[in-house]
Amino acid sequence: MVEQEQSTGRAGARSLLGLVLVLLLAAALRLFAFTWGLPDQTHLFSYHPDEFHSLRGALSLALGDLNPHFFNYGSLYLYLVALAAMIASPGLFFSVAQTTPGGPELPAAIRAWTLDARIVTLLLALATIYVVYLTASRIWGWGAGLLAAAALAVMPLHVVHSRYATVDVPGAFFVALALYFGVKVGREPRRRHLLWAGVAAGLAASTKYSLGVVIIAPLLAWLLAPRIRGPLWQPPVLVIAGALVAFALTSPYTFLDWNNAWRDISFEMAHMRTGDDPAALARDPNGWWFHLKQLNLALTWPLLGAAVWGAFAGLRRSPWQVAPLVVFLLLAFAVAGAVQVRYARYEMALLPPLAVLVGGVTAPVGPASRRWPQGLLCALGMIAATWLSVLWLLTMGRVGFEDPRLTVVQFARQLAAHEGTIALVSEPWFHHPPIDYCNGGAALRANPIWRAYQRPVCPFIIAGLDPGRVPGPLPDAWIFTSYDLAAPPEQVRAFLQALRGRYAHWWQSDEATGIVWPRRLWPAPAHDWLYLCPVIYWCSLTPVQRQAVPRHD
C-alpha cells in the first residue's frame, strides 16, 4: 500500500512538472511579438481588422451603457474585455466619457484596451491547454494529458491567434470546457456534470454563436453513458437549460435589444451565405476541401494523422467518452465548410478536441511492438508544428527585416516633400501602410468620432481598380495591397496593365522582406493568416524614390 501511494505521488509530481513546463512553453510562444500591430503614433487602430470590434463593450460601458450595440457575435468576450480594461486602467476607463474627438485620450484608450483584450485572449488560451490536459487525462491517463496539452501548445493556428483580441481562441476555450464536462458525463452522468456542460456550451455560443453546436457533445455522451440514472427527460433539460441561462446572462442585449441584434445576426447569416472574397471562392470553391488543406497549417497533417489514430483507439476502448468528441469535430467541420467565407480561424474550435485525440496515441491497441508508427507520426507532427509556429512568429516579430508598411510610409513622406499625390484602391485599413493615422477602413473613417483623427502623411485619393477614371492629373504614385487585388482576375489584370503602362518605378514588399515560405510542404495561407504580412505594392511616376526603390521592368 505504501509503495503504491509513493508511486502515485511520484506520478502526480511528474505530471505537475510536465504540465508546468508545457504551459511555460505555450506562454513563451504566445508572448513573442505580443505587441504586433498594436495602435501607435502612426495608426489609430490595430493591424488586425477585427480587434476594434472587441473593444465595443468597453467603449459602451465607459460611456455608461451596458448595451454593446454590436451583435455580429455574442457579448461575453466584449464584457470580459471591458472588465479587464476597467481593472487595468480605471482612470483611463472612466475618463473616456469626458473626452472630445481628436484628443489624445481615445487613442490612448484604444491602444491600452487592445492590449488588455489580448491579455484576456492569452489567459484563455493557456486555460484551454490546461482543460485539454484534464480531458485527455480523464480518458487515457496523465501521460496522454501531457501529450495532448503539448500538441495544442505548439499548434500554429492556436499559437498565432492567441495574441489576437478576437473571439476565436476564447470561444475555443469554452468549447474545450464543454467537451471536458461531456467526457465526465460519459463516465458518470451526474446532474451537476450535465448542468455544467450546458453552461459551458451556452458560454461558447455567447462568445461566438456558431460554437453553440458543441451542445451535441454532452447530450451524446449522456446517451452513450453505460450507467444512466434518473428520469430520461431530466439530462437534456439540464443541459439545454444551463446553456440558455448562461447565454442569456452573458449576452442579455441579444434579447433586450432584439431588433438591432437581429439586424447584425441576419447580416452575418447573409455574409456566410454569399462570402466576401470572390478570389478566395474562385480559388477554393469547395469549403470542406479548403479547410482540410488549411488544417495542414493549423496543426500539420502528421498531428492530424495522430489525432485520427487516437480517435480510432479511443472509439475501441471507451466509445462513450470519445464518440462525442468525434461527432462534434465532424459537425463543426461540416459547418465551417458549408459557409462561403474562407477563413482559417473557423478551424480554431477543432483544435482542442483534436489535441485531446492526439493524446490517444498513448493508448495501447494491439501488440506493443506495433505502437511505434503512431509514435513516429506524433513526433513528426510536433516537430513540424513547432517549426511552422516559429516561422510565423519570426514573421510577426519582423526578425531580419523592417515592416513593409513603414517602408512605404517613408516613400510617401518623400513624395509629400515634393508636393506629390498618392492614389489608393480603397480607404486606408489594416492591410495598408498607415498613410493616414485613422486607418479603420471605410466604415470607421466615415464615423464622425474617428474622422476627427484623419491625419494623412501625404495627399491621397481613393481611386478604385480603374486608373482611367481618376479625375484630374495623374497621381504621382499608387499604393495597393494583395487584399485590394481580391477581385475577378480579368479586372486585376487590366488594372496592373494600366499601371505598368504609366508608372516606371515599382516596389513590392514580398521581394524586399525576404520571407521564404515553404510552399512545397504547406498550402498557400488563407486570408486571415496574411494579416501578418500582406503584399504591399508601390509604383511612382517620378524618380523621387530612385535611391530607395529598386526599378522592376
Coordinates of C-alpha atoms in Angstrom, one line a residue, residues 12-539:
G12 CA 1.5 13.1 -9.7
A13 CA 4.7 15.1 -9.2
R14 CA 5.9 14.2 -12.7
S15 CA 2.5 15.1 -14.2
L16 CA 2.5 18.5 -12.5
L17 CA 6.1 19.3 -13.5
G18 CA 5.3 18.3 -17.1
L19 CA 2.2 20.4 -17.2
V20 CA 4.1 23.5 -15.8
L21 CA 6.8 23.0 -18.5
V22 CA 4.1 22.7 -21.2
L23 CA 2.4 25.9 -20.0
L24 CA 5.7 27.8 -19.9
L25 CA 6.5 26.7 -23.4
A26 CA 3.0 27.8 -24.6
A27 CA 3.3 31.1 -22.8
A28 CA 6.8 31.8 -24.3
L29 CA 5.5 31.1 -27.8
R30 CA 2.5 33.3 -27.4
L31 CA 4.2 36.2 -25.7
F32 CA 6.8 36.6 -28.5
A33 CA 5.9 39.6 -30.6
F34 CA 2.8 40.0 -28.4
T35 CA 2.5 43.7 -29.3
W36 CA 2.5 43.1 -33.1
G37 CA 0.3 45.6 -34.9
L38 CA -0.9 47.4 -31.8
P39 CA -2.0 51.0 -32.3
D40 CA 0.8 53.6 -32.0
Q41 CA 1.7 57.1 -33.1
T42 CA 1.4 56.1 -36.8
H43 CA -2.0 54.3 -36.8
L44 CA -5.1 54.6 -34.6
F45 CA -6.4 51.0 -35.0
S46 CA -4.7 47.6 -34.8
Y47 CA -3.4 45.9 -38.0
H48 CA -5.9 43.1 -37.2
P49 CA -9.2 44.2 -38.8
D50 CA -11.5 42.6 -36.1
E51 CA -9.7 43.7 -32.9
F52 CA -11.6 47.1 -32.8
H53 CA -14.9 45.2 -32.5
S54 CA -13.7 43.5 -29.4
L55 CA -13.5 47.0 -27.7
R56 CA -17.1 47.9 -28.4
G57 CA -18.2 46.6 -25.0
A58 CA -15.5 48.6 -23.2
L59 CA -16.4 51.8 -25.2
S60 CA -20.1 51.3 -24.4
L61 CA -19.5 50.7 -20.7
A62 CA -17.1 53.6 -20.5
L63 CA -19.9 55.8 -21.8
G64 CA -22.3 54.4 -19.2
D65 CA -24.2 52.0 -21.5
L66 CA -24.4 48.2 -20.8
N67 CA -25.5 47.6 -24.3
P68 CA -22.5 46.9 -26.6
H69 CA -24.6 47.8 -29.7
F70 CA -22.7 45.1 -31.6
F71 CA -24.2 41.7 -32.2
N72 CA -22.3 40.1 -35.1
Y73 CA -21.2 37.7 -32.4
G74 CA -22.1 37.2 -28.7
S75 CA -21.3 39.7 -26.0
L76 CA -19.3 37.5 -23.5
Y77 CA -15.9 38.3 -24.8
L78 CA -16.8 42.0 -25.1
Y79 CA -17.7 42.1 -21.5
L80 CA -14.6 40.3 -20.4
V81 CA -12.5 42.8 -22.3
A82 CA -14.4 45.7 -20.7
L83 CA -13.8 44.2 -17.3
A84 CA -10.1 43.8 -18.0
A85 CA -9.9 47.4 -19.2
M86 CA -11.7 48.6 -16.1
I87 CA -9.4 46.7 -13.8
A88 CA -6.1 47.5 -15.7
S89 CA -6.6 51.3 -16.1
P90 CA -9.7 52.6 -14.2
G91 CA -8.6 56.2 -14.5
L92 CA -8.4 56.0 -18.3
F93 CA -11.6 53.9 -18.5
F94 CA -13.8 56.4 -16.6
S95 CA -12.3 59.4 -18.3
V96 CA -13.3 58.4 -21.8
A97 CA -16.8 59.8 -21.4
Q98 CA -15.4 63.3 -20.9
T99 CA -13.0 63.3 -23.9
T100 CA -13.6 65.1 -27.2
P101 CA -12.9 63.5 -30.6
G102 CA -9.5 64.4 -31.9
G103 CA -7.9 64.5 -28.5
P104 CA -5.2 62.1 -27.2
E105 CA -7.5 60.2 -24.7
L106 CA -9.3 58.0 -27.2
P107 CA -6.2 56.8 -29.0
A108 CA -4.6 56.0 -25.6
A109 CA -7.7 54.0 -24.7
I110 CA -7.8 52.1 -28.0
R111 CA -4.2 51.0 -27.6
A112 CA -4.5 50.1 -23.9
W113 CA -7.8 48.3 -24.3
T114 CA -6.5 46.3 -27.3
L115 CA -3.6 45.2 -25.2
D116 CA -5.9 44.3 -22.3
A117 CA -8.1 42.3 -24.7
R118 CA -5.1 40.4 -26.0
I119 CA -4.1 39.5 -22.4
V120 CA -7.7 38.1 -21.9
T121 CA -7.2 36.0 -25.0
L122 CA -3.8 34.8 -23.8
L123 CA -5.1 33.7 -20.4
L124 CA -8.0 31.8 -22.0
A125 CA -5.5 30.2 -24.5
L126 CA -3.4 28.9 -21.6
A127 CA -6.6 27.8 -19.8
T128 CA -7.6 25.9 -22.9
I129 CA -4.3 24.0 -22.8
Y130 CA -5.0 23.1 -19.2
V131 CA -8.5 21.9 -19.9
V132 CA -7.2 19.8 -22.8
Y133 CA -4.8 18.2 -20.3
L134 CA -7.6 17.4 -17.9
T135 CA -9.8 15.9 -20.7
A136 CA -7.2 13.7 -22.2
S137 CA -6.0 12.6 -18.7
R138 CA -9.5 11.6 -17.8
I139 CA -9.8 9.4 -20.9
W140 CA -6.3 7.9 -21.1
G141 CA -4.2 9.0 -18.1
W142 CA -1.8 11.8 -17.3
G143 CA 0.8 10.8 -19.9
A144 CA -1.9 11.3 -22.6
G145 CA -2.9 14.5 -21.0
L146 CA 0.6 15.9 -21.2
L147 CA 0.9 14.9 -24.8
A148 CA -2.4 16.5 -25.7
A149 CA -1.5 19.7 -23.9
A150 CA 1.9 19.9 -25.6
A151 CA 0.2 19.3 -29.0
L152 CA -2.1 22.3 -28.5
A153 CA 0.7 24.4 -27.1
V154 CA 2.6 24.2 -30.5
M155 CA -0.3 24.2 -33.0
P156 CA 0.4 27.1 -35.3
L157 CA -3.1 28.4 -35.6
H158 CA -3.6 28.5 -31.9
V159 CA -0.1 30.0 -31.3
V160 CA -0.7 32.9 -33.7
H161 CA -4.3 33.7 -32.7
S162 CA -3.6 33.5 -29.0
R163 CA -2.3 37.1 -29.2
Y164 CA -5.3 38.5 -31.2
A165 CA -8.1 40.4 -29.4
T166 CA -10.7 38.3 -31.2
V167 CA -13.4 35.7 -30.2
D168 CA -11.8 32.6 -31.8
V169 CA -9.4 31.5 -29.1
P170 CA -11.8 32.4 -26.2
G171 CA -14.6 30.6 -28.0
A172 CA -12.3 27.5 -28.3
F173 CA -11.8 27.6 -24.5
F174 CA -15.5 27.3 -23.8
V175 CA -15.7 24.5 -26.4
A176 CA -12.9 22.7 -24.6
L177 CA -14.7 23.2 -21.3
A178 CA -18.0 21.8 -22.7
L179 CA -16.2 18.8 -24.1
Y180 CA -14.4 18.2 -20.7
F181 CA -17.8 18.1 -18.9
G182 CA -19.1 16.0 -21.7
V183 CA -16.4 13.4 -21.0
K184 CA -17.3 13.5 -17.3
V185 CA -20.9 12.9 -18.3
G186 CA -19.8 9.9 -20.4
R187 CA -18.1 8.4 -17.4
E188 CA -20.6 9.3 -14.8
P189 CA -23.8 11.2 -15.9
R190 CA -24.4 13.2 -12.8
R191 CA -26.8 16.2 -12.8
R192 CA -24.0 18.7 -12.0
H193 CA -21.9 17.4 -14.8
L194 CA -24.8 17.8 -17.2
L195 CA -25.6 21.3 -15.9
W196 CA -22.0 22.5 -16.2
A197 CA -21.7 21.0 -19.7
G198 CA -24.7 23.0 -20.7
V199 CA -23.4 26.2 -19.1
A200 CA -20.1 25.8 -21.0
A201 CA -21.9 25.3 -24.3
G202 CA -24.0 28.4 -23.6
L203 CA -20.9 30.4 -22.9
A204 CA -19.3 29.1 -26.1
A205 CA -22.4 30.4 -28.1
S206 CA -22.3 33.7 -26.1
T207 CA -18.7 34.1 -27.4
K208 CA -19.4 33.1 -31.0
Y209 CA -22.9 31.9 -32.0
S210 CA -21.9 29.0 -34.2
L211 CA -20.0 27.4 -31.4
G212 CA -23.3 26.5 -29.7
V213 CA -23.2 23.3 -31.7
V214 CA -20.9 21.9 -29.0
I215 CA -24.0 21.2 -27.0
I216 CA -24.3 18.0 -29.0
A217 CA -21.3 16.5 -27.2
P218 CA -22.7 16.3 -23.6
L219 CA -26.1 15.2 -25.0
L220 CA -24.5 12.4 -27.0
A221 CA -22.2 11.5 -24.0
W222 CA -25.4 11.1 -21.9
L223 CA -27.0 8.8 -24.5
L224 CA -23.9 6.6 -24.7
A225 CA -23.1 6.5 -21.0
P226 CA -23.0 3.0 -19.6
R227 CA -24.9 4.0 -16.4
I228 CA -28.0 6.3 -16.9
R229 CA -29.7 7.5 -13.7
G230 CA -32.9 9.3 -13.0
P231 CA -35.8 10.2 -15.4
L232 CA -34.8 10.2 -19.1
W233 CA -36.2 13.7 -19.6
Q234 CA -34.0 15.3 -16.9
P235 CA -30.5 15.2 -18.5
P236 CA -31.4 17.0 -21.8
V237 CA -33.4 19.6 -19.9
L238 CA -30.5 20.3 -17.6
V239 CA -28.0 20.7 -20.5
I240 CA -30.3 22.9 -22.6
A241 CA -31.5 25.0 -19.6
G242 CA -27.9 25.5 -18.5
A243 CA -26.9 26.7 -22.0
L244 CA -29.9 29.1 -22.3
V245 CA -29.4 30.6 -18.9
A246 CA -25.6 31.0 -19.4
F247 CA -26.2 32.6 -22.8
A248 CA -28.9 35.0 -21.5
L249 CA -26.8 36.2 -18.6
T250 CA -23.7 36.9 -20.6
S251 CA -25.4 38.2 -23.8
P252 CA -28.5 39.8 -22.4
Y253 CA -29.0 42.5 -25.0
T254 CA -29.3 39.9 -27.7
F255 CA -32.8 39.6 -26.3
L256 CA -33.3 43.1 -24.7
D257 CA -32.3 44.8 -28.0
W258 CA -33.6 42.2 -30.3
N259 CA -34.3 44.4 -33.3
N260 CA -30.7 45.6 -33.5
A261 CA -29.4 42.2 -32.6
W262 CA -31.4 40.5 -35.4
R263 CA -30.0 43.2 -37.8
D264 CA -26.4 42.2 -37.1
I265 CA -27.2 38.4 -36.9
S266 CA -29.0 38.4 -40.2
F267 CA -26.2 40.4 -41.7
E268 CA -23.7 37.7 -40.6
M269 CA -26.0 35.0 -41.9
A270 CA -26.2 36.6 -45.3
H271 CA -22.4 37.1 -45.2
M272 CA -21.9 33.4 -44.5
R273 CA -24.1 32.5 -47.5
T274 CA -22.6 34.8 -50.1
G275 CA -18.9 35.3 -48.9
D276 CA -16.8 38.4 -49.2
D277 CA -13.8 37.5 -51.3
P278 CA -14.6 36.4 -54.9
A279 CA -10.9 35.5 -55.5
A280 CA -11.0 33.1 -52.5
L281 CA -14.2 31.5 -53.6
A282 CA -12.8 31.1 -57.1
R283 CA -9.6 29.6 -55.8
D284 CA -11.3 27.3 -53.3
P285 CA -14.9 26.6 -54.4
N286 CA -15.3 23.7 -52.0
G287 CA -15.2 24.8 -48.4
W288 CA -14.5 21.4 -46.9
W289 CA -11.5 20.8 -49.2
F290 CA -10.3 24.3 -48.3
H291 CA -10.4 23.6 -44.6
L292 CA -8.9 20.2 -45.0
K293 CA -5.9 21.8 -46.8
Q294 CA -5.6 24.6 -44.2
L295 CA -5.5 22.1 -41.3
N296 CA -2.0 21.4 -42.5
L297 CA -1.2 24.9 -41.5
A298 CA -3.4 24.8 -38.4
L299 CA -1.7 21.8 -36.8
T300 CA 0.1 19.9 -39.6
W301 CA -1.0 16.7 -41.3
P302 CA 1.2 14.4 -39.1
L303 CA -0.6 15.7 -36.0
L304 CA -3.9 15.4 -37.7
G305 CA -3.0 11.8 -38.6
A306 CA -2.1 11.2 -34.9
A307 CA -5.5 12.6 -33.9
V308 CA -7.2 10.2 -36.3
W309 CA -5.3 7.3 -34.8
G310 CA -6.2 8.5 -31.3
A311 CA -9.9 8.6 -32.3
F312 CA -9.7 5.1 -33.6
A313 CA -8.0 3.9 -30.4
G314 CA -10.5 5.8 -28.2
L315 CA -13.6 4.5 -30.0
R316 CA -12.4 0.9 -29.4
R317 CA -11.5 1.4 -25.7
S318 CA -14.1 4.0 -24.4
P319 CA -16.6 5.0 -27.1
W320 CA -18.9 6.7 -24.6
Q321 CA -16.2 9.3 -23.9
V322 CA -14.5 9.6 -27.3
A323 CA -17.6 9.4 -29.7
P324 CA -18.9 12.9 -28.5
L325 CA -15.6 14.4 -29.4
V326 CA -15.5 12.8 -32.8
V327 CA -19.2 13.8 -33.6
F328 CA -18.6 17.4 -32.5
L329 CA -15.5 17.5 -34.8
L330 CA -17.4 16.2 -37.8
L331 CA -20.3 18.6 -37.1
A332 CA -18.1 21.6 -36.6
F333 CA -16.0 20.8 -39.7
A334 CA -19.3 20.4 -41.7
V335 CA -20.5 23.9 -40.5
A336 CA -17.2 25.5 -41.3
G337 CA -17.0 24.1 -44.8
A338 CA -20.7 24.9 -45.6
V339 CA -20.3 28.6 -45.4
Q340 CA -19.0 30.7 -48.3
V341 CA -16.4 32.7 -46.2
R342 CA -12.9 31.2 -46.3
Y343 CA -11.1 31.9 -43.0
A344 CA -8.6 29.6 -41.4
R345 CA -9.7 30.8 -37.9
Y346 CA -13.0 28.9 -38.4
E347 CA -10.9 25.8 -37.6
M348 CA -10.0 27.1 -34.1
A349 CA -12.8 25.2 -32.3
L350 CA -11.5 21.9 -33.9
L351 CA -8.1 22.2 -32.2
P352 CA -8.9 21.4 -28.6
P353 CA -10.7 18.1 -29.4
L354 CA -8.0 17.2 -32.0
A355 CA -5.3 17.8 -29.3
V356 CA -7.2 15.5 -26.9
L357 CA -7.3 12.8 -29.6
V358 CA -3.6 13.2 -30.2
G359 CA -3.2 12.1 -26.6
G360 CA -4.8 8.9 -27.6
V361 CA -1.7 7.6 -29.4
T362 CA -0.5 6.6 -25.9
A363 CA -3.4 4.1 -25.6
P364 CA -2.5 0.5 -26.3
V365 CA -4.2 -1.0 -29.3
G366 CA -2.8 -4.3 -30.5
P367 CA 0.7 -5.6 -29.7
A368 CA 3.2 -3.2 -28.1
S369 CA 5.7 -3.8 -31.0
R370 CA 3.2 -2.1 -33.4
R371 CA 2.9 1.1 -31.5
W372 CA 6.0 2.9 -33.0
P373 CA 4.3 4.1 -36.2
Q374 CA 1.8 6.3 -34.3
G375 CA 4.6 7.5 -32.0
L376 CA 6.7 8.5 -35.0
L377 CA 3.7 10.2 -36.6
C378 CA 3.1 12.2 -33.4
A379 CA 6.8 13.2 -33.1
L380 CA 7.0 14.4 -36.7
G381 CA 3.8 16.4 -36.2
M382 CA 5.1 18.0 -33.0
I383 CA 8.4 19.0 -34.7
A384 CA 6.7 20.3 -37.8
A385 CA 4.1 22.3 -35.9
T386 CA 6.7 23.9 -33.7
W387 CA 8.8 24.8 -36.7
L388 CA 5.9 26.3 -38.5
S389 CA 4.9 28.2 -35.4
V390 CA 8.4 29.7 -35.2
L391 CA 8.3 30.7 -38.8
W392 CA 5.1 32.7 -38.2
L393 CA 6.5 34.2 -35.1
L394 CA 9.6 35.4 -36.8
T395 CA 7.4 37.0 -39.5
M396 CA 5.2 38.6 -36.8
G397 CA 8.3 39.9 -35.0
R398 CA 9.8 41.3 -38.2
V399 CA 13.0 39.4 -37.4
G400 CA 15.6 40.4 -40.1
F401 CA 13.5 43.0 -42.0
E402 CA 11.5 46.1 -41.5
D403 CA 7.8 46.2 -41.5
P404 CA 7.0 47.0 -45.2
R405 CA 4.1 49.2 -44.1
L406 CA 6.7 51.6 -42.5
T407 CA 8.9 51.4 -45.6
V408 CA 6.1 52.6 -47.8
V409 CA 5.2 55.4 -45.4
Q410 CA 8.8 56.6 -45.8
F411 CA 8.3 56.7 -49.6
A412 CA 5.1 58.6 -49.1
R413 CA 6.8 61.2 -46.8
Q414 CA 9.5 61.7 -49.5
L415 CA 6.7 62.2 -52.1
A416 CA 4.9 64.7 -49.8
A417 CA 8.1 66.8 -49.6
H418 CA 7.8 67.2 -53.4
E419 CA 4.0 68.0 -53.2
G420 CA 3.1 64.7 -54.8
T421 CA -0.3 62.9 -54.6
I422 CA -1.0 59.2 -54.0
A423 CA -3.8 57.0 -55.2
L424 CA -5.2 54.2 -53.1
V425 CA -7.6 51.5 -54.3
S426 CA -9.6 51.7 -51.0
E427 CA -9.8 53.6 -47.8
P428 CA -6.8 53.1 -45.5
W429 CA -7.3 50.0 -43.5
F430 CA -5.4 47.2 -41.6
H431 CA -3.5 46.0 -44.7
H432 CA -2.4 49.4 -45.9
P433 CA 0.7 51.3 -44.8
P434 CA -0.5 54.0 -42.3
I435 CA -0.9 56.7 -44.9
D436 CA -3.5 58.2 -42.6
Y437 CA -3.5 58.0 -38.8
C438 CA -7.1 57.0 -39.0
N439 CA -6.7 53.5 -40.6
G440 CA -10.1 52.0 -39.8
G441 CA -11.4 51.3 -43.3
A442 CA -14.4 52.9 -45.0
A443 CA -16.8 52.2 -42.0
L444 CA -14.8 53.7 -39.2
R445 CA -13.4 56.5 -41.3
A446 CA -16.9 57.6 -42.1
N447 CA -17.8 57.8 -38.3
P448 CA -17.5 61.4 -37.1
I449 CA -15.8 60.4 -33.9
W450 CA -12.9 58.7 -35.7
R451 CA -12.9 61.1 -38.7
A452 CA -11.5 63.7 -36.3
Y453 CA -8.3 61.7 -36.3
Q454 CA -7.7 61.8 -40.0
R455 CA -4.1 63.0 -40.4
P456 CA -2.7 61.9 -43.8
V457 CA 1.1 61.9 -44.3
C458 CA 0.6 62.7 -48.0
P459 CA -2.4 63.9 -50.0
F460 CA -4.3 60.9 -51.4
I461 CA -7.4 60.0 -53.4
I462 CA -9.4 56.8 -53.4
A463 CA -9.4 55.6 -57.0
G464 CA -10.6 52.0 -57.0
L465 CA -9.3 49.5 -59.6
D466 CA -9.7 51.7 -62.7
P467 CA -6.8 54.1 -63.2
G468 CA -8.5 55.6 -66.2
R469 CA -11.3 57.0 -64.2
V470 CA -9.1 59.0 -61.8
P471 CA -10.2 62.7 -62.1
G472 CA -7.7 65.5 -62.6
P473 CA -3.9 65.0 -63.1
L474 CA -2.4 61.5 -62.9
P475 CA -1.4 60.7 -59.3
D476 CA 2.3 60.7 -58.7
A477 CA 2.2 57.2 -57.1
W478 CA -0.1 54.3 -56.3
I479 CA -0.2 52.2 -53.2
F480 CA -2.2 48.9 -53.2
T481 CA -2.0 45.6 -51.5
S482 CA -2.8 41.9 -52.1
Y483 CA -6.1 42.5 -50.3
D484 CA -7.0 45.2 -52.8
L485 CA -6.4 42.7 -55.6
A486 CA -9.1 40.3 -54.2
A487 CA -11.2 40.9 -57.4
P488 CA -12.0 39.0 -60.5
P489 CA -8.8 38.1 -62.3
E490 CA -9.6 40.0 -65.5
Q491 CA -10.2 43.2 -63.6
V492 CA -6.9 42.8 -61.7
R493 CA -5.0 42.1 -65.0
A494 CA -6.5 45.2 -66.6
F495 CA -5.6 47.3 -63.5
L496 CA -2.0 46.2 -63.4
Q497 CA -1.5 46.6 -67.2
A498 CA -2.8 50.1 -67.0
L499 CA -0.4 51.0 -64.2
R500 CA 2.6 49.4 -65.8
G501 CA 1.9 51.4 -68.9
R502 CA 2.1 54.7 -67.0
Y503 CA 4.4 54.2 -64.0
A504 CA 8.1 53.3 -64.3
H505 CA 9.2 52.8 -60.7
W506 CA 7.9 49.7 -58.9
W507 CA 8.4 48.1 -55.5
Q508 CA 6.6 45.3 -53.7
S509 CA 7.1 44.1 -50.2
D510 CA 7.4 40.3 -50.7
E511 CA 10.6 41.0 -52.7
A512 CA 12.1 43.3 -50.1
T513 CA 11.3 41.4 -46.8
G514 CA 12.9 38.2 -47.9
I515 CA 10.2 36.0 -46.4
V516 CA 10.7 32.4 -47.6
W517 CA 7.5 30.3 -47.4
P518 CA 7.9 26.5 -47.7
R519 CA 5.2 26.2 -50.3
R520 CA 6.0 22.7 -51.3
L521 CA 5.2 21.5 -47.8
W522 CA 2.2 23.7 -47.0
P523 CA -0.6 25.3 -49.0
A524 CA -0.9 29.0 -49.6
P525 CA -2.1 30.6 -46.4
A526 CA -5.7 31.7 -46.1
H527 CA -6.8 35.3 -46.0
D528 CA -6.5 35.7 -42.2
W529 CA -3.1 34.2 -42.0
L530 CA -1.7 37.0 -44.1
Y531 CA -2.8 39.9 -41.8
L532 CA 0.8 39.5 -40.6
C533 CA 2.4 40.1 -44.0
P534 CA 0.2 41.4 -46.8
V535 CA 2.0 42.1 -50.0
I536 CA 2.2 45.8 -50.5
Y537 CA 2.8 47.4 -53.9
W538 CA 4.2 50.9 -54.7
C539 CA 4.6 52.4 -58.1

